[in-house]
């Protein structure tokens, strides 16, 4: 860590601050430039808060040299983590497609879609029981009942189930689920992350709408620090000034995350653009950029879905897409799970 | 609501969709232009989901004409709401300053700061007991014990207390608090918003880092729709590309929110920039733009605070600032609460 | 176009505004809803300025139904435009790779790189003679001399040349160039766009750092409206809050632009991330998303380049990459130019 | 400057790079941490390009310690610059209001508005002759004729004139103008900046839509480096995800710029929001935040203006506003020019 002092800093204050660092076991390298005067701190600086150092009135700025995350850091764990959930693998060359409706709406609907996406080659069934909706007047999901219907669909099809949680108090309800999803709006719901770190079901963590990759990794770090090492990261589009797509898929996030962490990284092309016709090109781009999987919305009757119709594929469109996905995954050197 | 059809849309599909709208009690106005073909829907469209309409393959786009929020809408409630909490008023000409440390750290610390900010003229004591931190390795707050210390500081000083909640399960712990804060990262934690709508303590709702004003108002709508009409909105800076400040204070949000809603709007200049020396100019700008209050971080020893030191004022700096705030509030026609 | 009136609008003012629209030959459809009162305008509204309509005090908002661009609009020209430059084709199934250094530095350098990238299969030589640099103290390019060196490299290798223009007064100097590039910072340099519309050399137009796709298309419209229909669009990353990459490649822009316009769309993976190791995954993603070409920086000695070293490939790395590009272009159904 | 090496860096490569730095006269401080290995460079690093250093394959990252700008840097010139143009002063306590229409439309229009805003207390007449418009089909300004009309309005009213330039070739036409404006879209039109640095008329430089404050200062540095020290900076709103205002006024830019540079800083509340009713609160916020002036659009008949009607005040509204501006400027300790 680098601490840069103000030109006007009193030497006495700098000395006092340096003593504090030394008392914490850090080694100090003083460097005096013509235009700037700074120190380098050597040792374990992960516990230091740059903001608190900036609060000293002799300090102009503070810069981190090493990453603030540990357990998710590829530097300390160079091999790809392979996450197993419900018997399926993600990462380390295993490419998994998760497919299903935005919301679970009825037993017939979810089971029908599960059978269909399973036949097309999906590795997981996705479906929302607890739904985060911008409007209090919109459909809020079937909640606990939806979770039961998902489990019944799994019994019929053998497809493991991934579904979203919104409240730490609901964890017991998710006992039968194969992978618990944390949605973009809850990426920094730290109470939820801590609770998920204390249980063992694998977690699918979606990137927040306006969160940096470092913040994303720090949220994953919460779960690993709690003891749960089965985390899959999902890029699903970030918020930018561009209005023609609902979000902007940050495709660079895929190679960047894979360079920074050993965790698997998947992409959600459905939420990224919010447009069903754009799912295919974005899915292809995700595979080409090195993703370990895809999460795709499929609905038997998109215009009458209870949510997110505009971005859902029909089962027939999904089946067609899966043929292309299979070929592209092979072309880019991974194996369909 | 406007529904625009594709040039290639089959007339039969348009007819079928129009029948669905009519079955929902909506009146339809068909309009055929040279370059676009569209309909206007008249009636209560607040229950329609534009996304689902877009899922019809004959539809090119959908545009809302009226706002999706009702209870927070100034159109339906033109007079300013005055929120009362712990005997203090916010809104309708009453200007309230909330001040205190980022985190409650000890009884001596919080009581000392409370006495000091109270003497300087603050209307509320702020202080975090449950702390949302990016890093799992950072100080996470004193939690329940912090809430108790806040209440003791209130007993000594008479200052009502505002503090942040992160988990709906903690609501009983907040029974003694005068105003419950929802932080930026939880603005779309809908489970929390619903729970806060079902209880009566006033809520201070902070704008999310990357949320539009419409989304902000929809989150407030969740609380009002649940039955709690005592909501204060807080602009605290949004995420942009500019790196020199931690966030970018969206000062236009103040007049825009006040035109759209009857709820009071305050500004947090401490979190907006993350720099203690910028609190004063931003506080002045907020008053000038029409804000109903300010939330300001004050710490007795910023460099040794357990969080957010870089943006905290000392009690002496805050006292100095309060004189300027008092004068500016009067100049711009409001009264200090 | 839709014009929405304020609830408080005086009927007389609405009537007067409607008469103005009728005087412009537009047909008016009046629609009165319970919560909003609005009109639809039918006819050629491309000359109307929504801002001026908003200036009427009876007007609450204005929404466009049809696109403001004409000549670049795929609706009016459904077939892909194939741009030919220096004997090479881009678009309509022809995939072109443009490669070369950020800056032309010497005859030996540019000719050497040209020979090398030509052998690897590049269709065009890129190289900057006039350099837009953030700092006045950075290398500003060899200017006119650089253009001469590019032409000499073309003589030796047969590779057509694409290079950036920054000033309309320089157009005569670019007479020998095969394709003139407009950089991101000049995307809305309308004087330059107009001048390029009046001449015949094909134009490579890069998207501005913070420009919407609609603005991008309007800038292309400037060139086509001037009489030059040979325009290639280039997505090169937009500015977002994410700091780990220099810009954020907007991969969705590729399919979105190709749906809106008949012009070819290429991608610059070098500038998008600013990191040489990320050129490959982003190039693959661009091909997979449907791009018609790539622009890639190659330098014989990146650490000693006069600009943009961090994102340049060496000739050997580029040669390796071109094998993968060739295979991917074929896999996704296009032909290398 | 700090250079951080990869863990995998070969010592030989680090040694070679260090020799290059030493050959440039820089002193090197080597620091080896447990998790990172880096050097500090001491000496004049303003000519070093961090990108080129990053291109060395032993380098992981590079961080600047000191600012890349010199002549605009307040560190080297602590006193406020007062810019004089047409006999009026801006900066150093002098607060100047520039007012007038977006576009010059006729002699009667510009002279009428000039008389009116002059009576209300404006220090400068603004008006566009060359207009940057997103659409090639929109009114492009009266160009040279517009400049003449501005000069005639100055003769009648004595108000100095500020107007926008878009092309370095037009500088001779601007000979009679008192202050030359560079619009947001041309903030990084470096050819134009260089040309303006070589002449003596004061320059009003607007911040680009998506440019950081550092880039803004570097563009000003271009003009000062060329020899023209009379530069006024103007914050006019940046591009964000928020759709309710045209841009987001970055009010923090005012105190931040004033801390970094000695140049005067003004605010354009008309373009920032694009809404005439929001000009007043944003103007007040700008004064409160420490701005040295305002640029405000005034039109005699906003709905029939040739551009930007929605954000223009009428002369009567402006007159009313100027009374409030005068009082606020005095309250915040500056003097109206």
Short mmCIF file of C-alpha atoms in Angstrom, two decimals, chain A residues 49-56 62, chain B residues 246 274 307-311:
data_model
loop_
_atom_site.label_atom_id
_atom_site.label_comp_id
_atom_site.label_asym_id
_atom_site.label_seq_id
_atom_site.Cartn_x
_atom_site.Cartn_y
_atom_site.Cartn_z
CA UNK A 49 -8.89 0.74 5.53
CA UNK A 50 -7.62 3.28 2.96
CA UNK A 51 -10.45 5.61 3.98
CA UNK A 52 -9.25 5.83 7.53
CA UNK A 53 -5.72 6.58 6.42
CA UNK A 54 -7.09 9.32 4.16
CA UNK A 55 -8.72 10.85 7.23
CA UNK A 56 -5.32 11.93 8.54
CA UNK A 62 -3.77 6.16 -0.59
CA UNK B 246 -16.37 8.43 -4.39
CA UNK B 274 -16.35 10.75 0.48
CA UNK B 307 -15.22 3.26 9.24
CA UNK B 308 -15.56 6.17 6.80
CA UNK B 309 -12.99 8.38 8.46
CA UNK B 310 -12.09 10.27 5.28
CA UNK B 311 -15.48 11.87 5.04
#
